[in-house]
Amino acid sequence: INQLVKSEYCHSDFSNQVMEDKCGKEVSDLYNALLDKTIKMEDINNWNRQYMKEIIKIEEQYVDNKIQNDIKYLNNKKIIIYGAGKYGHETAKILQQFSINKFDFCDRDINKHGMNIFGGKVYSITEIENKENLVIIIAVGNENLVKEIEQTLVYVKQAELVSFNALKNIAW
């Protein structure tokens, strides 16, 4: 580990509590172990098991197949389009093609919060956390950012996720 992890590669220094609050206990433990260079095989196995549980949680949240089989699945749902940029606008247009005109947006850009786009309001993550019967369409083109968003949305209770590509495939 000493050959792999070099302290000069660390460009940020976060406290245990900040890491745990932002990323969860498992990531916080890994971060601190890497900084301390004190990783044991048992720790790696534990992190791997926990990481796989998180991946399964994310995969179970996706309802791509349900909407590809029947777009009407969205009719009785509160729809949030995550991303109020180019892909979010394209998603709104696709939904409108299917006569779905009631949806809102979520974006991490605080300058967009409260704006109205396509008749929907732009919210922050904290504003949607406790909404029920929620489907979130992740309308972001950057795959790395999609993964980050997925990890954030795992904490939005009872939310189902839809990928932009699944929605786009229906429109074609």
PDB file of N, CA and C in Angstrom, residues 68-171:
ATOM      1  N   GLN A  68     -40.194   1.081 -20.375  1.00  0.00           N
ATOM      2  CA  GLN A  68     -40.022   0.676 -21.766  1.00  0.00           C
ATOM      3  C   GLN A  68     -41.183  -0.209 -22.203  1.00  0.00           C
ATOM      4  N   ASN A  69     -41.702  -0.992 -21.283  1.00  0.00           N
ATOM      5  CA  ASN A  69     -42.858  -1.842 -21.595  1.00  0.00           C
ATOM      6  C   ASN A  69     -44.161  -1.057 -21.611  1.00  0.00           C
ATOM      7  N   ASP A  70     -44.249  -0.019 -20.787  1.00  0.00           N
ATOM      8  CA  ASP A  70     -45.483   0.760 -20.717  1.00  0.00           C
ATOM      9  C   ASP A  70     -45.187   2.139 -20.141  1.00  0.00           C
ATOM     10  N   ILE A  71     -45.085   3.128 -21.018  1.00  0.00           N
ATOM     11  CA  ILE A  71     -44.769   4.500 -20.604  1.00  0.00           C
ATOM     12  C   ILE A  71     -45.822   5.045 -19.644  1.00  0.00           C
ATOM     13  N   LYS A  72     -47.025   4.468 -19.683  1.00  0.00           N
ATOM     14  CA  LYS A  72     -48.100   4.923 -18.799  1.00  0.00           C
ATOM     15  C   LYS A  72     -47.781   4.666 -17.328  1.00  0.00           C
ATOM     16  N   TYR A  73     -46.754   3.856 -17.072  1.00  0.00           N
ATOM     17  CA  TYR A  73     -46.310   3.623 -15.699  1.00  0.00           C
ATOM     18  C   TYR A  73     -46.022   4.952 -14.998  1.00  0.00           C
ATOM     19  N   LEU A  74     -45.580   5.940 -15.774  1.00  0.00           N
ATOM     20  CA  LEU A  74     -45.220   7.241 -15.203  1.00  0.00           C
ATOM     21  C   LEU A  74     -46.433   8.112 -14.865  1.00  0.00           C
ATOM     22  N   ASN A  75     -47.607   7.765 -15.378  1.00  0.00           N
ATOM     23  CA  ASN A  75     -48.781   8.621 -15.208  1.00  0.00           C
ATOM     24  C   ASN A  75     -49.149   8.893 -13.764  1.00  0.00           C
ATOM     25  N   ASN A  76     -48.991   7.943 -12.882  1.00  0.00           N
ATOM     26  CA  ASN A  76     -49.388   8.128 -11.488  1.00  0.00           C
ATOM     27  C   ASN A  76     -48.204   8.409 -10.574  1.00  0.00           C
ATOM     28  N   LYS A  77     -47.130   8.866 -11.156  1.00  0.00           N
ATOM     29  CA  LYS A  77     -45.917   9.118 -10.388  1.00  0.00           C
ATOM     30  C   LYS A  77     -45.604  10.612 -10.348  1.00  0.00           C
ATOM     31  N   LYS A  78     -44.899  11.015  -9.313  1.00  0.00           N
ATOM     32  CA  LYS A  78     -44.341  12.368  -9.234  1.00  0.00           C
ATOM     33  C   LYS A  78     -43.006  12.279  -9.966  1.00  0.00           C
ATOM     34  N   ILE A  79     -42.867  12.980 -11.088  1.00  0.00           N
ATOM     35  CA  ILE A  79     -41.676  12.867 -11.935  1.00  0.00           C
ATOM     36  C   ILE A  79     -40.733  14.032 -11.668  1.00  0.00           C
ATOM     37  N   ILE A  80     -39.490  13.674 -11.406  1.00  0.00           N
ATOM     38  CA  ILE A  80     -38.413  14.655 -11.257  1.00  0.00           C
ATOM     39  C   ILE A  80     -37.362  14.336 -12.315  1.00  0.00           C
ATOM     40  N   ILE A  81     -37.006  15.335 -13.099  1.00  0.00           N
ATOM     41  CA  ILE A  81     -35.912  15.185 -14.067  1.00  0.00           C
ATOM     42  C   ILE A  81     -34.663  15.716 -13.390  1.00  0.00           C
ATOM     43  N   TYR A  82     -33.681  14.824 -13.158  1.00  0.00           N
ATOM     44  CA  TYR A  82     -32.435  15.268 -12.533  1.00  0.00           C
ATOM     45  C   TYR A  82     -31.522  15.797 -13.632  1.00  0.00           C
ATOM     46  N   GLY A  83     -31.307  17.091 -13.618  1.00  0.00           N
ATOM     47  CA  GLY A  83     -30.492  17.772 -14.614  1.00  0.00           C
ATOM     48  C   GLY A  83     -31.355  18.772 -15.352  1.00  0.00           C
ATOM     49  N   ALA A  84     -31.083  20.032 -15.142  1.00  0.00           N
ATOM     50  CA  ALA A  84     -31.898  21.089 -15.765  1.00  0.00           C
ATOM     51  C   ALA A  84     -31.163  21.727 -16.938  1.00  0.00           C
ATOM     52  N   GLY A  85     -30.240  20.977 -17.516  1.00  0.00           N
ATOM     53  CA  GLY A  85     -29.492  21.479 -18.665  1.00  0.00           C
ATOM     54  C   GLY A  85     -30.004  20.871 -19.964  1.00  0.00           C
ATOM     55  N   LYS A  86     -29.087  20.675 -20.899  1.00  0.00           N
ATOM     56  CA  LYS A  86     -29.423  20.179 -22.239  1.00  0.00           C
ATOM     57  C   LYS A  86     -30.210  18.864 -22.193  1.00  0.00           C
ATOM     58  N   TYR A  87     -29.707  17.877 -21.445  1.00  0.00           N
ATOM     59  CA  TYR A  87     -30.367  16.573 -21.383  1.00  0.00           C
ATOM     60  C   TYR A  87     -31.701  16.669 -20.642  1.00  0.00           C
ATOM     61  N   GLY A  88     -31.787  17.529 -19.657  1.00  0.00           N
ATOM     62  CA  GLY A  88     -33.047  17.737 -18.954  1.00  0.00           C
ATOM     63  C   GLY A  88     -34.104  18.306 -19.869  1.00  0.00           C
ATOM     64  N   HIS A  89     -33.716  19.265 -20.703  1.00  0.00           N
ATOM     65  CA  HIS A  89     -34.650  19.852 -21.670  1.00  0.00           C
ATOM     66  C   HIS A  89     -35.104  18.798 -22.680  1.00  0.00           C
ATOM     67  N   GLU A  90     -34.161  17.984 -23.127  1.00  0.00           N
ATOM     68  CA  GLU A  90     -34.507  16.927 -24.083  1.00  0.00           C
ATOM     69  C   GLU A  90     -35.467  15.916 -23.437  1.00  0.00           C
ATOM     70  N   THR A  91     -35.228  15.603 -22.168  1.00  0.00           N
ATOM     71  CA  THR A  91     -36.105  14.687 -21.439  1.00  0.00           C
ATOM     72  C   THR A  91     -37.513  15.259 -21.332  1.00  0.00           C
ATOM     73  N   ALA A  92     -37.605  16.547 -21.014  1.00  0.00           N
ATOM     74  CA  ALA A  92     -38.921  17.204 -20.911  1.00  0.00           C
ATOM     75  C   ALA A  92     -39.673  17.114 -22.238  1.00  0.00           C
ATOM     76  N   LYS A  93     -38.977  17.321 -23.340  1.00  0.00           N
ATOM     77  CA  LYS A  93     -39.611  17.239 -24.657  1.00  0.00           C
ATOM     78  C   LYS A  93     -40.091  15.820 -24.957  1.00  0.00           C
ATOM     79  N   ILE A  94     -39.312  14.823 -24.565  1.00  0.00           N
ATOM     80  CA  ILE A  94     -39.713  13.425 -24.773  1.00  0.00           C
ATOM     81  C   ILE A  94     -40.969  13.124 -23.960  1.00  0.00           C
ATOM     82  N   LEU A  95     -40.984  13.552 -22.704  1.00  0.00           N
ATOM     83  CA  LEU A  95     -42.164  13.319 -21.872  1.00  0.00           C
ATOM     84  C   LEU A  95     -43.397  13.983 -22.489  1.00  0.00           C
ATOM     85  N   GLN A  96     -43.217  15.186 -23.000  1.00  0.00           N
ATOM     86  CA  GLN A  96     -44.342  15.893 -23.614  1.00  0.00           C
ATOM     87  C   GLN A  96     -44.850  15.171 -24.863  1.00  0.00           C
ATOM     88  N   GLN A  97     -43.958  14.482 -25.588  1.00  0.00           N
ATOM     89  CA  GLN A  97     -44.384  13.688 -26.742  1.00  0.00           C
ATOM     90  C   GLN A  97     -45.391  12.618 -26.332  1.00  0.00           C
ATOM     91  N   PHE A  98     -45.257  12.148 -25.086  1.00  0.00           N
ATOM     92  CA  PHE A  98     -46.148  11.115 -24.568  1.00  0.00           C
ATOM     93  C   PHE A  98     -47.270  11.719 -23.715  1.00  0.00           C
ATOM     94  N   SER A  99     -47.507  13.009 -23.901  1.00  0.00           N
ATOM     95  CA  SER A  99     -48.559  13.735 -23.172  1.00  0.00           C
ATOM     96  C   SER A  99     -48.357  13.722 -21.664  1.00  0.00           C
ATOM     97  N   ILE A 100     -47.114  13.634 -21.244  1.00  0.00           N
ATOM     98  CA  ILE A 100     -46.787  13.761 -19.823  1.00  0.00           C
ATOM     99  C   ILE A 100     -46.244  15.172 -19.641  1.00  0.00           C
ATOM    100  N   ASN A 101     -47.047  16.025 -19.055  1.00  0.00           N
ATOM    101  CA  ASN A 101     -46.697  17.442 -18.957  1.00  0.00           C
ATOM    102  C   ASN A 101     -46.457  17.910 -17.527  1.00  0.00           C
ATOM    103  N   LYS A 102     -46.644  17.035 -16.559  1.00  0.00           N
ATOM    104  CA  LYS A 102     -46.445  17.409 -15.159  1.00  0.00           C
ATOM    105  C   LYS A 102     -45.165  16.759 -14.652  1.00  0.00           C
ATOM    106  N   PHE A 103     -44.126  17.566 -14.493  1.00  0.00           N
ATOM    107  CA  PHE A 103     -42.844  17.110 -13.982  1.00  0.00           C
ATOM    108  C   PHE A 103     -42.090  18.315 -13.443  1.00  0.00           C
ATOM    109  N   ASP A 104     -41.147  18.042 -12.570  1.00  0.00           N
ATOM    110  CA  ASP A 104     -40.270  19.074 -12.035  1.00  0.00           C
ATOM    111  C   ASP A 104     -38.834  18.654 -12.302  1.00  0.00           C
ATOM    112  N   PHE A 105     -37.917  19.490 -11.892  1.00  0.00           N
ATOM    113  CA  PHE A 105     -36.499  19.249 -12.104  1.00  0.00           C
ATOM    114  C   PHE A 105     -35.768  19.266 -10.773  1.00  0.00           C
ATOM    115  N   CYS A 106     -34.584  18.667 -10.783  1.00  0.00           N
ATOM    116  CA  CYS A 106     -33.656  18.758  -9.661  1.00  0.00           C
ATOM    117  C   CYS A 106     -32.287  19.010 -10.267  1.00  0.00           C
ATOM    118  N   ASP A 107     -31.533  19.893  -9.648  1.00  0.00           N
ATOM    119  CA  ASP A 107     -30.210  20.200 -10.168  1.00  0.00           C
ATOM    120  C   ASP A 107     -29.324  20.628  -9.006  1.00  0.00           C
ATOM    121  N   ARG A 108     -28.046  20.318  -9.100  1.00  0.00           N
ATOM    122  CA  ARG A 108     -27.151  20.719  -8.014  1.00  0.00           C
ATOM    123  C   ARG A 108     -26.681  22.159  -8.145  1.00  0.00           C
ATOM    124  N   ASP A 109     -26.957  22.787  -9.270  1.00  0.00           N
ATOM    125  CA  ASP A 109     -26.591  24.185  -9.483  1.00  0.00           C
ATOM    126  C   ASP A 109     -27.562  25.080  -8.712  1.00  0.00           C
ATOM    127  N   ILE A 110     -27.083  25.701  -7.651  1.00  0.00           N
ATOM    128  CA  ILE A 110     -27.960  26.511  -6.798  1.00  0.00           C
ATOM    129  C   ILE A 110     -28.542  27.709  -7.546  1.00  0.00           C
ATOM    130  N   ASN A 111     -27.906  28.143  -8.618  1.00  0.00           N
ATOM    131  CA  ASN A 111     -28.432  29.258  -9.402  1.00  0.00           C
ATOM    132  C   ASN A 111     -29.700  28.889 -10.165  1.00  0.00           C
ATOM    133  N   LYS A 112     -29.954  27.592 -10.326  1.00  0.00           N
ATOM    134  CA  LYS A 112     -31.148  27.143 -11.043  1.00  0.00           C
ATOM    135  C   LYS A 112     -32.321  26.855 -10.095  1.00  0.00           C
ATOM    136  N   HIS A 113     -32.031  26.695  -8.799  1.00  0.00           N
ATOM    137  CA  HIS A 113     -33.082  26.365  -7.839  1.00  0.00           C
ATOM    138  C   HIS A 113     -34.155  27.440  -7.843  1.00  0.00           C
ATOM    139  N   GLY A 114     -35.407  26.984  -7.889  1.00  0.00           N
ATOM    140  CA  GLY A 114     -36.545  27.901  -7.887  1.00  0.00           C
ATOM    141  C   GLY A 114     -36.976  28.358  -9.273  1.00  0.00           C
ATOM    142  N   MET A 115     -36.158  28.139 -10.281  1.00  0.00           N
ATOM    143  CA  MET A 115     -36.519  28.522 -11.653  1.00  0.00           C
ATOM    144  C   MET A 115     -37.668  27.645 -12.147  1.00  0.00           C
ATOM    145  N   ASN A 116     -38.368  28.124 -13.156  1.00  0.00           N
ATOM    146  CA  ASN A 116     -39.393  27.335 -13.840  1.00  0.00           C
ATOM    147  C   ASN A 116     -38.896  27.007 -15.240  1.00  0.00           C
ATOM    148  N   ILE A 117     -38.917  25.712 -15.570  1.00  0.00           N
ATOM    149  CA  ILE A 117     -38.501  25.236 -16.887  1.00  0.00           C
ATOM    150  C   ILE A 117     -39.582  24.294 -17.399  1.00  0.00           C
ATOM    151  N   PHE A 118     -40.070  24.522 -18.603  1.00  0.00           N
ATOM    152  CA  PHE A 118     -41.122  23.689 -19.190  1.00  0.00           C
ATOM    153  C   PHE A 118     -42.315  23.543 -18.236  1.00  0.00           C
ATOM    154  N   GLY A 119     -42.566  24.549 -17.439  1.00  0.00           N
ATOM    155  CA  GLY A 119     -43.686  24.506 -16.499  1.00  0.00           C
ATOM    156  C   GLY A 119     -43.379  23.801 -15.195  1.00  0.00           C
ATOM    157  N   GLY A 120     -42.161  23.315 -15.037  1.00  0.00           N
ATOM    158  CA  GLY A 120     -41.770  22.630 -13.798  1.00  0.00           C
ATOM    159  C   GLY A 120     -40.773  23.440 -12.998  1.00  0.00           C
ATOM    160  N   LYS A 121     -40.787  23.272 -11.706  1.00  0.00           N
ATOM    161  CA  LYS A 121     -39.889  23.984 -10.810  1.00  0.00           C
ATOM    162  C   LYS A 121     -38.584  23.205 -10.636  1.00  0.00           C
ATOM    163  N   VAL A 122     -37.475  23.920 -10.456  1.00  0.00           N
ATOM    164  CA  VAL A 122     -36.175  23.293 -10.210  1.00  0.00           C
ATOM    165  C   VAL A 122     -35.929  23.260  -8.702  1.00  0.00           C
ATOM    166  N   TYR A 123     -35.706  22.051  -8.178  1.00  0.00           N
ATOM    167  CA  TYR A 123     -35.468  21.841  -6.756  1.00  0.00           C
ATOM    168  C   TYR A 123     -34.030  21.432  -6.491  1.00  0.00           C
ATOM    169  N   SER A 124     -33.639  21.513  -5.229  1.00  0.00           N
ATOM    170  CA  SER A 124     -32.367  20.944  -4.776  1.00  0.00           C
ATOM    171  C   SER A 124     -32.639  19.512  -4.317  1.00  0.00           C
ATOM    172  N   ILE A 125     -31.591  18.737  -4.104  1.00  0.00           N
ATOM    173  CA  ILE A 125     -31.733  17.356  -3.624  1.00  0.00           C
ATOM    174  C   ILE A 125     -32.482  17.337  -2.293  1.00  0.00           C
ATOM    175  N   THR A 126     -32.123  18.232  -1.378  1.00  0.00           N
ATOM    176  CA  THR A 126     -32.769  18.204  -0.063  1.00  0.00           C
ATOM    177  C   THR A 126     -34.264  18.475  -0.156  1.00  0.00           C
ATOM    178  N   GLU A 127     -34.680  19.212  -1.161  1.00  0.00           N
ATOM    179  CA  GLU A 127     -36.103  19.516  -1.307  1.00  0.00           C
ATOM    180  C   GLU A 127     -36.917  18.327  -1.835  1.00  0.00           C
ATOM    181  N   ILE A 128     -36.252  17.357  -2.453  1.00  0.00           N
ATOM    182  CA  ILE A 128     -36.996  16.205  -2.975  1.00  0.00           C
ATOM    183  C   ILE A 128     -36.832  14.959  -2.116  1.00  0.00           C
ATOM    184  N   GLU A 129     -35.979  15.016  -1.101  1.00  0.00           N
ATOM    185  CA  GLU A 129     -35.650  13.829  -0.313  1.00  0.00           C
ATOM    186  C   GLU A 129     -36.853  13.089   0.247  1.00  0.00           C
ATOM    187  N   ASN A 130     -37.867  13.790   0.689  1.00  0.00           N
ATOM    188  CA  ASN A 130     -38.985  13.145   1.375  1.00  0.00           C
ATOM    189  C   ASN A 130     -40.257  13.059   0.541  1.00  0.00           C
ATOM    190  N   LYS A 131     -40.161  13.327  -0.746  1.00  0.00           N
ATOM    191  CA  LYS A 131     -41.340  13.197  -1.603  1.00  0.00           C
ATOM    192  C   LYS A 131     -41.650  11.718  -1.809  1.00  0.00           C
ATOM    193  N   GLU A 132     -42.922  11.412  -1.913  1.00  0.00           N
ATOM    194  CA  GLU A 132     -43.345  10.019  -2.095  1.00  0.00           C
ATOM    195  C   GLU A 132     -43.788   9.771  -3.531  1.00  0.00           C
ATOM    196  N   ASN A 133     -43.820   8.482  -3.910  1.00  0.00           N
ATOM    197  CA  ASN A 133     -44.275   8.063  -5.228  1.00  0.00           C
ATOM    198  C   ASN A 133     -43.458   8.746  -6.331  1.00  0.00           C
ATOM    199  N   LEU A 134     -42.163   8.774  -6.137  1.00  0.00           N
ATOM    200  CA  LEU A 134     -41.252   9.569  -6.950  1.00  0.00           C
ATOM    201  C   LEU A 134     -40.504   8.721  -7.968  1.00  0.00           C
ATOM    202  N   VAL A 135     -40.464   9.210  -9.205  1.00  0.00           N
ATOM    203  CA  VAL A 135     -39.600   8.651 -10.245  1.00  0.00           C
ATOM    204  C   VAL A 135     -38.643   9.754 -10.647  1.00  0.00           C
ATOM    205  N   ILE A 136     -37.357   9.450 -10.592  1.00  0.00           N
ATOM    206  CA  ILE A 136     -36.326  10.418 -10.969  1.00  0.00           C
ATOM    207  C   ILE A 136     -35.681   9.953 -12.265  1.00  0.00           C
ATOM    208  N   ILE A 137     -35.772  10.792 -13.280  1.00  0.00           N
ATOM    209  CA  ILE A 137     -35.133  10.495 -14.563  1.00  0.00           C
ATOM    210  C   ILE A 137     -33.783  11.197 -14.556  1.00  0.00           C
ATOM    211  N   ILE A 138     -32.720  10.421 -14.633  1.00  0.00           N
ATOM    212  CA  ILE A 138     -31.375  10.999 -14.591  1.00  0.00           C
ATOM    213  C   ILE A 138     -31.013  11.446 -16.001  1.00  0.00           C
ATOM    214  N   ALA A 139     -31.075  12.756 -16.211  1.00  0.00           N
ATOM    215  CA  ALA A 139     -30.867  13.346 -17.535  1.00  0.00           C
ATOM    216  C   ALA A 139     -29.521  14.051 -17.575  1.00  0.00           C
ATOM    217  N   VAL A 140     -28.471  13.258 -17.563  1.00  0.00           N
ATOM    218  CA  VAL A 140     -27.103  13.773 -17.553  1.00  0.00           C
ATOM    219  C   VAL A 140     -26.301  12.953 -18.556  1.00  0.00           C
ATOM    220  N   GLY A 141     -25.466  13.617 -19.343  1.00  0.00           N
ATOM    221  CA  GLY A 141     -24.706  12.921 -20.366  1.00  0.00           C
ATOM    222  C   GLY A 141     -23.397  12.330 -19.887  1.00  0.00           C
ATOM    223  N   ASN A 142     -22.791  12.874 -18.854  1.00  0.00           N
ATOM    224  CA  ASN A 142     -21.494  12.437 -18.358  1.00  0.00           C
ATOM    225  C   ASN A 142     -21.672  11.192 -17.476  1.00  0.00           C
ATOM    226  N   GLU A 143     -21.172  10.041 -17.928  1.00  0.00           N
ATOM    227  CA  GLU A 143     -21.355   8.776 -17.201  1.00  0.00           C
ATOM    228  C   GLU A 143     -20.747   8.809 -15.805  1.00  0.00           C
ATOM    229  N   ASN A 144     -19.613   9.486 -15.644  1.00  0.00           N
ATOM    230  CA  ASN A 144     -19.014   9.589 -14.309  1.00  0.00           C
ATOM    231  C   ASN A 144     -19.931  10.358 -13.371  1.00  0.00           C
ATOM    232  N   LEU A 145     -20.546  11.396 -13.895  1.00  0.00           N
ATOM    233  CA  LEU A 145     -21.472  12.186 -13.101  1.00  0.00           C
ATOM    234  C   LEU A 145     -22.733  11.387 -12.793  1.00  0.00           C
ATOM    235  N   VAL A 146     -23.172  10.549 -13.723  1.00  0.00           N
ATOM    236  CA  VAL A 146     -24.343   9.696 -13.487  1.00  0.00           C
ATOM    237  C   VAL A 146     -24.087   8.804 -12.275  1.00  0.00           C
ATOM    238  N   LYS A 147     -22.914   8.205 -12.194  1.00  0.00           N
ATOM    239  CA  LYS A 147     -22.569   7.328 -11.064  1.00  0.00           C
ATOM    240  C   LYS A 147     -22.614   8.105  -9.755  1.00  0.00           C
ATOM    241  N   GLU A 148     -22.082   9.303  -9.766  1.00  0.00           N
ATOM    242  CA  GLU A 148     -22.098  10.154  -8.571  1.00  0.00           C
ATOM    243  C   GLU A 148     -23.537  10.488  -8.161  1.00  0.00           C
ATOM    244  N   ILE A 149     -24.360  10.801  -9.141  1.00  0.00           N
ATOM    245  CA  ILE A 149     -25.768  11.126  -8.880  1.00  0.00           C
ATOM    246  C   ILE A 149     -26.496   9.910  -8.324  1.00  0.00           C
ATOM    247  N   GLU A 150     -26.247   8.735  -8.900  1.00  0.00           N
ATOM    248  CA  GLU A 150     -26.870   7.507  -8.408  1.00  0.00           C
ATOM    249  C   GLU A 150     -26.566   7.299  -6.932  1.00  0.00           C
ATOM    250  N   GLN A 151     -25.300   7.497  -6.565  1.00  0.00           N
ATOM    251  CA  GLN A 151     -24.913   7.307  -5.167  1.00  0.00           C
ATOM    252  C   GLN A 151     -25.612   8.310  -4.262  1.00  0.00           C
ATOM    253  N   THR A 152     -25.816   9.518  -4.751  1.00  0.00           N
ATOM    254  CA  THR A 152     -26.533  10.527  -3.973  1.00  0.00           C
ATOM    255  C   THR A 152     -28.004  10.161  -3.849  1.00  0.00           C
ATOM    256  N   LEU A 153     -28.599   9.692  -4.936  1.00  0.00           N
ATOM    257  CA  LEU A 153     -30.034   9.414  -4.958  1.00  0.00           C
ATOM    258  C   LEU A 153     -30.423   8.160  -4.187  1.00  0.00           C
ATOM    259  N   VAL A 154     -29.453   7.312  -3.851  1.00  0.00           N
ATOM    260  CA  VAL A 154     -29.745   6.131  -3.046  1.00  0.00           C
ATOM    261  C   VAL A 154     -30.394   6.557  -1.728  1.00  0.00           C
ATOM    262  N   TYR A 155     -30.041   7.753  -1.262  1.00  0.00           N
ATOM    263  CA  TYR A 155     -30.548   8.221   0.018  1.00  0.00           C
ATOM    264  C   TYR A 155     -31.911   8.899  -0.093  1.00  0.00           C
ATOM    265  N   VAL A 156     -32.420   9.082  -1.314  1.00  0.00           N
ATOM    266  CA  VAL A 156     -33.768   9.618  -1.488  1.00  0.00           C
ATOM    267  C   VAL A 156     -34.711   8.436  -1.331  1.00  0.00           C
ATOM    268  N   LYS A 157     -35.437   8.422  -0.248  1.00  0.00           N
ATOM    269  CA  LYS A 157     -36.267   7.275   0.105  1.00  0.00           C
ATOM    270  C   LYS A 157     -37.371   7.036  -0.921  1.00  0.00           C
ATOM    271  N   GLN A 158     -37.582   5.780  -1.225  1.00  0.00           N
ATOM    272  CA  GLN A 158     -38.676   5.316  -2.074  1.00  0.00           C
ATOM    273  C   GLN A 158     -38.656   5.897  -3.486  1.00  0.00           C
ATOM    274  N   ALA A 159     -37.535   6.378  -3.937  1.00  0.00           N
ATOM    275  CA  ALA A 159     -37.458   6.916  -5.296  1.00  0.00           C
ATOM    276  C   ALA A 159     -37.078   5.802  -6.263  1.00  0.00           C
ATOM    277  N   GLU A 160     -37.741   5.797  -7.414  1.00  0.00           N
ATOM    278  CA  GLU A 160     -37.371   4.890  -8.487  1.00  0.00           C
ATOM    279  C   GLU A 160     -36.603   5.712  -9.515  1.00  0.00           C
ATOM    280  N   LEU A 161     -35.635   5.081 -10.157  1.00  0.00           N
ATOM    281  CA  LEU A 161     -34.787   5.788 -11.113  1.00  0.00           C
ATOM    282  C   LEU A 161     -35.059   5.309 -12.532  1.00  0.00           C
ATOM    283  N   VAL A 162     -34.907   6.236 -13.472  1.00  0.00           N
ATOM    284  CA  VAL A 162     -35.001   5.927 -14.894  1.00  0.00           C
ATOM    285  C   VAL A 162     -33.793   6.565 -15.561  1.00  0.00           C
ATOM    286  N   SER A 163     -33.142   5.836 -16.443  1.00  0.00           N
ATOM    287  CA  SER A 163     -32.003   6.403 -17.156  1.00  0.00           C
ATOM    288  C   SER A 163     -32.490   7.205 -18.363  1.00  0.00           C
ATOM    289  N   PHE A 164     -31.748   8.212 -18.708  1.00  0.00           N
ATOM    290  CA  PHE A 164     -32.065   9.036 -19.874  1.00  0.00           C
ATOM    291  C   PHE A 164     -32.132   8.171 -21.129  1.00  0.00           C
ATOM    292  N   ASN A 165     -31.190   7.230 -21.256  1.00  0.00           N
ATOM    293  CA  ASN A 165     -31.150   6.381 -22.450  1.00  0.00           C
ATOM    294  C   ASN A 165     -32.388   5.512 -22.582  1.00  0.00           C
ATOM    295  N   ALA A 166     -32.927   5.013 -21.473  1.00  0.00           N
ATOM    296  CA  ALA A 166     -34.142   4.202 -21.549  1.00  0.00           C
ATOM    297  C   ALA A 166     -35.292   5.036 -22.071  1.00  0.00           C
ATOM    298  N   LEU A 167     -35.390   6.265 -21.605  1.00  0.00           N
ATOM    299  CA  LEU A 167     -36.467   7.145 -22.066  1.00  0.00           C
ATOM    300  C   LEU A 167     -36.273   7.516 -23.543  1.00  0.00           C
ATOM    301  N   LYS A 168     -35.032   7.767 -23.910  1.00  0.00           N
ATOM    302  CA  LYS A 168     -34.720   8.120 -25.294  1.00  0.00           C
ATOM    303  C   LYS A 168     -35.046   6.967 -26.245  1.00  0.00           C
ATOM    304  N   ASN A 169     -34.782   5.739 -25.799  1.00  0.00           N
ATOM    305  CA  ASN A 169     -35.079   4.569 -26.633  1.00  0.00           C
ATOM    306  C   ASN A 169     -36.567   4.420 -26.885  1.00  0.00           C
ATOM    307  N   ILE A 170     -37.384   4.784 -25.922  1.00  0.00           N
ATOM    308  CA  ILE A 170     -38.830   4.706 -26.102  1.00  0.00           C
ATOM    309  C   ILE A 170     -39.268   5.716 -27.167  1.00  0.00           C
ATOM    310  N   ALA A 171     -38.677   6.881 -27.151  1.00  0.00           N
ATOM    311  CA  ALA A 171     -39.060   7.940 -28.084  1.00  0.00           C
ATOM    312  C   ALA A 171     -38.710   7.583 -29.525  1.00  0.00           C
TER     313      ALA A 171
END
